[in-house]
Amino acid sequence: MTAKTRVAILISGRGSNMRSLVDAARAENYPAEIVLVLSNKAEAEGLAFAKDRGIATAVVDHKAFSDREAFERVLQAKLVAHGVELVCLAGFMRVLTGWFVEQWRGKMLNIHPALLPSYRGLHTHERALADGVKIHGATVHFVSPEMDAGPIVAQAAVPVLDSDTPAALAARVLEQEHKIYPLALSRVASGAARIEGSCVRTEEEPDAPAALIWPA
Ligand code: GRF
């Protein structure tokens, strides 16, 4: 098979989405390999899991830098040193500069816990409950200079129940995040999913669904 795409995952904490990507990438025919897990926080729980799996890890503490771009230039050097071709943001809690986003245009994915373009930003589950929406979910998208925007690769929808708390809804969404992120990374890494204008199309299989509806 052709060489696997070299992927770095950027985290800031728990790292459950990172784990789902690492686990999926263990399959022989998965088109991506995780070569680096990088955190801006030394105490990020996900780092131990990555180390345990024999994956290279790095910590770049943003607090050690006077401005965002100085921090990102060190991140960039680590990514280049590891021969990274594609970046996956997975709960990476730093706003990125236009400079960094430009370095990875069309080569950086993010997972957001809402059905974009609804509920950009933080506290998505609380806001969805407050609005009384009946469907909520998660989105994997290419990163663009505008936050929580960019071409959508995959989405998952879940029902919102009357009895939901933010935590209960978050858990239902997270379960689906762990399915769509590996799906999206696989399609992007293999070249099956490509950006076309502001959308993502799957060239080989134009009608292959990139949406999951709970319970799937
Ligand atoms: C997830 O809900 C993800 O959608 C959001 O941040 C959370 C990260 O969780 N961007 P984890 O660190 O992957 O467990």
CSV table of C-alpha atoms and ligand atoms in Angstrom, one decimal:
chain,number,residue,atom,x,y,z
A,1,MET,CA,0.0,0.0,0.0
A,2,THR,CA,1.1,3.6,-0.5
A,3,ALA,CA,2.8,5.4,2.4
A,4,LYS,CA,0.6,6.4,5.3
A,5,THR,CA,0.0,10.1,5.9
A,6,ARG,CA,2.0,11.3,8.9
A,7,VAL,CA,-0.3,12.9,11.5
A,8,ALA,CA,0.2,15.0,14.6
A,9,ILE,CA,-2.6,15.3,17.1
A,10,LEU,CA,-2.7,18.5,19.3
A,11,ILE,CA,-4.4,18.2,22.6
A,12,SER,CA,-4.8,20.2,25.8
A,13,GLY,CA,-6.4,17.8,28.2
A,14,ARG,CA,-8.3,14.5,28.4
A,15,GLY,CA,-7.5,13.4,24.9
A,16,SER,CA,-10.4,11.0,24.3
A,17,ASN,CA,-10.6,12.0,20.6
A,18,MET,CA,-6.9,11.5,20.3
A,19,ARG,CA,-7.3,8.0,21.7
A,20,SER,CA,-10.0,7.2,19.1
A,21,LEU,CA,-7.6,8.3,16.3
A,22,VAL,CA,-4.7,6.4,17.7
A,23,ASP,CA,-6.8,3.2,18.1
A,24,ALA,CA,-8.2,3.5,14.6
A,25,ALA,CA,-4.7,4.1,13.1
A,26,ARG,CA,-3.6,0.7,14.5
A,27,ALA,CA,-5.5,-1.0,11.7
A,28,GLU,CA,-3.2,-2.1,9.0
A,29,ASN,CA,-5.2,-0.6,6.1
A,30,TYR,CA,-5.8,2.8,7.9
A,31,PRO,CA,-4.3,5.5,5.6
A,32,ALA,CA,-2.8,7.6,8.5
A,33,GLU,CA,-0.2,7.0,11.2
A,34,ILE,CA,0.0,9.1,14.3
A,35,VAL,CA,3.6,10.2,14.6
A,36,LEU,CA,3.3,12.9,17.3
A,37,VAL,CA,1.0,13.9,20.1
A,38,LEU,CA,1.6,17.5,21.2
A,39,SER,CA,0.1,19.3,24.1
A,40,ASN,CA,0.4,22.9,25.3
A,41,LYS,CA,-0.1,21.6,28.9
A,42,ALA,CA,2.3,19.3,30.6
A,43,GLU,CA,-0.5,17.9,32.8
A,44,ALA,CA,-2.7,16.9,29.8
A,45,GLU,CA,-4.1,13.4,30.7
A,46,GLY,CA,-3.8,12.2,27.1
A,47,LEU,CA,0.0,12.4,27.0
A,48,ALA,CA,0.3,9.3,29.2
A,49,PHE,CA,-1.9,7.2,26.8
A,50,ALA,CA,0.2,8.3,23.8
A,51,LYS,CA,3.5,7.5,25.5
A,52,ASP,CA,2.1,4.1,26.5
A,53,ARG,CA,1.4,3.4,22.9
A,54,GLY,CA,4.9,4.3,21.9
A,55,ILE,CA,4.0,7.5,20.2
A,56,ALA,CA,6.3,10.5,20.4
A,57,THR,CA,5.0,13.2,22.6
A,58,ALA,CA,5.9,16.8,23.1
A,59,VAL,CA,4.9,19.7,25.4
A,60,VAL,CA,5.1,23.3,24.3
A,61,ASP,CA,3.8,25.5,27.2
A,62,HIS,CA,2.1,28.5,25.7
A,63,LYS,CA,2.6,30.4,28.9
A,64,ALA,CA,6.4,30.5,28.2
A,65,PHE,CA,5.9,32.8,25.2
A,66,SER,CA,5.0,36.5,25.1
A,67,ASP,CA,2.8,36.2,22.0
A,68,ARG,CA,0.8,33.6,20.1
A,69,GLU,CA,2.9,33.4,17.1
A,70,ALA,CA,6.2,32.9,19.0
A,71,PHE,CA,4.4,29.9,20.7
A,72,GLU,CA,3.2,28.6,17.3
A,73,ARG,CA,6.7,28.9,15.7
A,74,VAL,CA,8.0,26.4,18.2
A,75,LEU,CA,4.9,24.1,17.6
A,76,GLN,CA,5.7,24.4,13.9
A,77,ALA,CA,9.3,23.4,14.3
A,78,LYS,CA,8.2,20.3,16.2
A,79,LEU,CA,5.7,19.4,13.5
A,80,VAL,CA,8.3,19.9,10.8
A,81,ALA,CA,10.9,17.9,12.7
A,82,HIS,CA,8.5,14.9,12.9
A,83,GLY,CA,7.8,15.1,9.2
A,84,VAL,CA,4.1,15.8,9.9
A,85,GLU,CA,1.8,16.1,6.9
A,86,LEU,CA,-1.6,16.6,8.5
A,87,VAL,CA,-2.6,18.1,11.9
A,88,CYS,CA,-5.6,17.0,13.9
A,89,LEU,CA,-6.8,19.4,16.6
A,90,ALA,CA,-8.5,17.4,19.4
A,91,GLY,CA,-9.5,19.5,22.3
A,92,PHE,CA,-6.6,21.9,21.7
A,93,MET,CA,-7.6,25.0,23.6
A,94,ARG,CA,-5.6,27.7,21.9
A,95,VAL,CA,-6.8,30.2,19.4
A,96,LEU,CA,-4.6,29.9,16.4
A,97,THR,CA,-3.1,32.9,14.4
A,98,GLY,CA,-3.7,33.4,10.7
A,99,TRP,CA,0.0,32.6,10.3
A,100,PHE,CA,-0.3,29.1,11.7
A,101,VAL,CA,-3.5,28.4,10.0
A,102,GLU,CA,-1.9,29.4,6.7
A,103,GLN,CA,1.0,26.9,7.3
A,104,TRP,CA,-1.6,24.1,7.4
A,105,ARG,CA,-4.3,25.3,5.0
A,106,GLY,CA,-6.1,22.2,3.7
A,107,LYS,CA,-4.0,20.1,6.1
A,108,MET,CA,-5.5,20.7,9.5
A,109,LEU,CA,-8.7,19.2,10.9
A,110,ASN,CA,-10.6,20.1,14.1
A,111,ILE,CA,-13.5,18.4,15.9
A,112,HIS,CA,-16.2,20.7,17.3
A,113,PRO,CA,-19.0,19.5,19.7
A,114,ALA,CA,-21.9,20.9,17.7
A,115,LEU,CA,-23.5,20.7,14.3
A,116,LEU,CA,-21.7,23.6,12.6
A,117,PRO,CA,-22.4,26.2,11.5
A,118,SER,CA,-24.6,26.3,14.6
A,119,TYR,CA,-23.0,26.8,18.0
A,120,ARG,CA,-19.5,28.0,17.2
A,121,GLY,CA,-17.4,28.7,20.2
A,122,LEU,CA,-17.6,27.3,23.8
A,123,HIS,CA,-20.4,25.8,26.0
A,124,THR,CA,-22.1,24.3,23.0
A,125,HIS,CA,-24.2,21.8,25.0
A,126,GLU,CA,-25.4,24.3,27.5
A,127,ARG,CA,-26.4,26.7,24.7
A,128,ALA,CA,-28.2,23.9,22.7
A,129,LEU,CA,-30.2,22.9,25.8
A,130,ALA,CA,-31.1,26.6,26.5
A,131,ASP,CA,-32.4,27.0,23.0
A,132,GLY,CA,-34.5,23.8,23.2
A,133,VAL,CA,-33.1,22.3,20.0
A,134,LYS,CA,-34.1,18.7,19.4
A,135,ILE,CA,-31.0,17.7,17.5
A,136,HIS,CA,-27.4,18.3,18.4
A,137,GLY,CA,-24.1,16.8,17.4
A,138,ALA,CA,-20.5,17.1,16.4
A,139,THR,CA,-18.6,18.2,13.3
A,140,VAL,CA,-15.1,17.4,11.9
A,141,HIS,CA,-14.0,20.3,9.6
A,142,PHE,CA,-10.9,21.7,8.0
A,143,VAL,CA,-9.5,24.6,9.9
A,144,SER,CA,-9.9,28.1,8.4
A,145,PRO,CA,-8.8,31.5,9.7
A,146,GLU,CA,-12.3,32.0,11.1
A,147,MET,CA,-12.9,30.0,14.3
A,148,ASP,CA,-15.1,26.9,14.1
A,149,ALA,CA,-15.6,27.4,10.4
A,150,GLY,CA,-14.0,25.8,7.4
A,151,PRO,CA,-15.2,23.0,5.0
A,152,ILE,CA,-17.1,20.2,6.8
A,153,VAL,CA,-15.7,16.7,6.4
A,154,ALA,CA,-18.2,14.7,8.6
A,155,GLN,CA,-21.0,15.2,11.1
A,156,ALA,CA,-22.9,13.2,13.6
A,157,ALA,CA,-26.4,14.0,14.9
A,158,VAL,CA,-27.9,13.0,18.3
A,159,PRO,CA,-31.3,13.6,19.8
A,160,VAL,CA,-31.7,16.1,22.6
A,161,LEU,CA,-33.8,14.6,25.4
A,162,ASP,CA,-36.1,16.5,27.8
A,163,SER,CA,-34.2,14.9,30.7
A,164,ASP,CA,-30.7,16.0,29.4
A,165,THR,CA,-28.2,17.8,31.4
A,166,PRO,CA,-25.2,19.4,29.7
A,167,ALA,CA,-23.1,16.5,30.9
A,168,ALA,CA,-25.5,13.8,29.6
A,169,LEU,CA,-25.8,15.5,26.2
A,170,ALA,CA,-22.0,16.0,26.1
A,171,ALA,CA,-21.5,12.3,26.7
A,172,ARG,CA,-24.0,11.3,23.9
A,173,VAL,CA,-22.2,13.7,21.5
A,174,LEU,CA,-18.7,12.5,22.5
A,175,GLU,CA,-19.6,8.9,21.8
A,176,GLN,CA,-20.3,10.0,18.2
A,177,GLU,CA,-17.2,12.2,18.0
A,178,HIS,CA,-15.1,9.1,18.6
A,179,LYS,CA,-16.7,7.6,15.4
A,180,ILE,CA,-16.6,10.5,13.0
A,181,TYR,CA,-13.1,11.7,13.7
A,182,PRO,CA,-11.5,8.4,12.6
A,183,LEU,CA,-13.8,8.3,9.6
A,184,ALA,CA,-13.0,11.9,8.6
A,185,LEU,CA,-9.2,11.5,9.1
A,186,SER,CA,-9.3,8.3,7.0
A,187,ARG,CA,-11.0,10.0,4.1
A,188,VAL,CA,-8.8,13.0,4.2
A,189,ALA,CA,-5.6,11.0,4.6
A,190,SER,CA,-6.4,8.7,1.8
A,191,GLY,CA,-7.3,11.6,-0.5
A,192,ALA,CA,-10.9,10.4,-0.9
A,193,ALA,CA,-12.3,13.6,0.7
A,194,ARG,CA,-11.1,16.8,-1.0
A,195,ILE,CA,-11.9,20.5,-0.5
A,196,GLU,CA,-14.0,21.9,-3.4
A,197,GLY,CA,-14.7,25.6,-2.8
A,198,SER,CA,-16.2,25.9,0.7
A,199,CYS,CA,-17.3,22.2,0.7
A,200,VAL,CA,-15.7,18.8,1.0
A,201,ARG,CA,-16.5,16.2,-1.7
A,202,THR,CA,-15.7,12.5,-1.8
A,203,GLU,CA,-14.5,12.1,-5.3
A,204,GLU,CA,-14.3,8.3,-5.6
A,205,GLU,CA,-17.6,7.7,-3.9
A,206,PRO,CA,-19.6,10.9,-4.3
A,207,ASP,CA,-22.6,9.5,-2.4
A,208,ALA,CA,-20.7,7.9,0.5
A,209,PRO,CA,-22.3,9.3,3.6
A,210,ALA,CA,-20.2,11.4,5.9
A,211,ALA,CA,-23.0,11.7,8.5
A,212,LEU,CA,-23.9,9.5,11.4
A,213,ILE,CA,-27.3,9.6,13.0
A,214,TRP,CA,-27.6,8.2,16.5
A,215,PRO,CA,-28.1,5.4,17.3
A,216,ALA,CA,-25.9,4.1,14.4
B,1,GRF,C1,-14.4,17.4,22.6
B,1,GRF,O1,-15.7,17.6,22.9
B,1,GRF,C2,-14.1,18.1,21.3
B,1,GRF,O2,-15.2,18.1,20.4
B,1,GRF,C3,-13.8,19.5,21.7
B,1,GRF,O3,-13.1,19.4,22.9
B,1,GRF,C4,-13.4,18.2,23.5
B,1,GRF,C5,-12.1,17.4,23.7
B,1,GRF,O4,-12.3,16.2,24.4
B,1,GRF,N1,-13.1,20.2,20.7
B,1,GRF,P1,-11.1,15.2,24.4
B,1,GRF,O5,-9.9,15.9,25.0
B,1,GRF,O6,-10.9,14.7,23.0
B,1,GRF,O7,-11.6,14.1,25.3
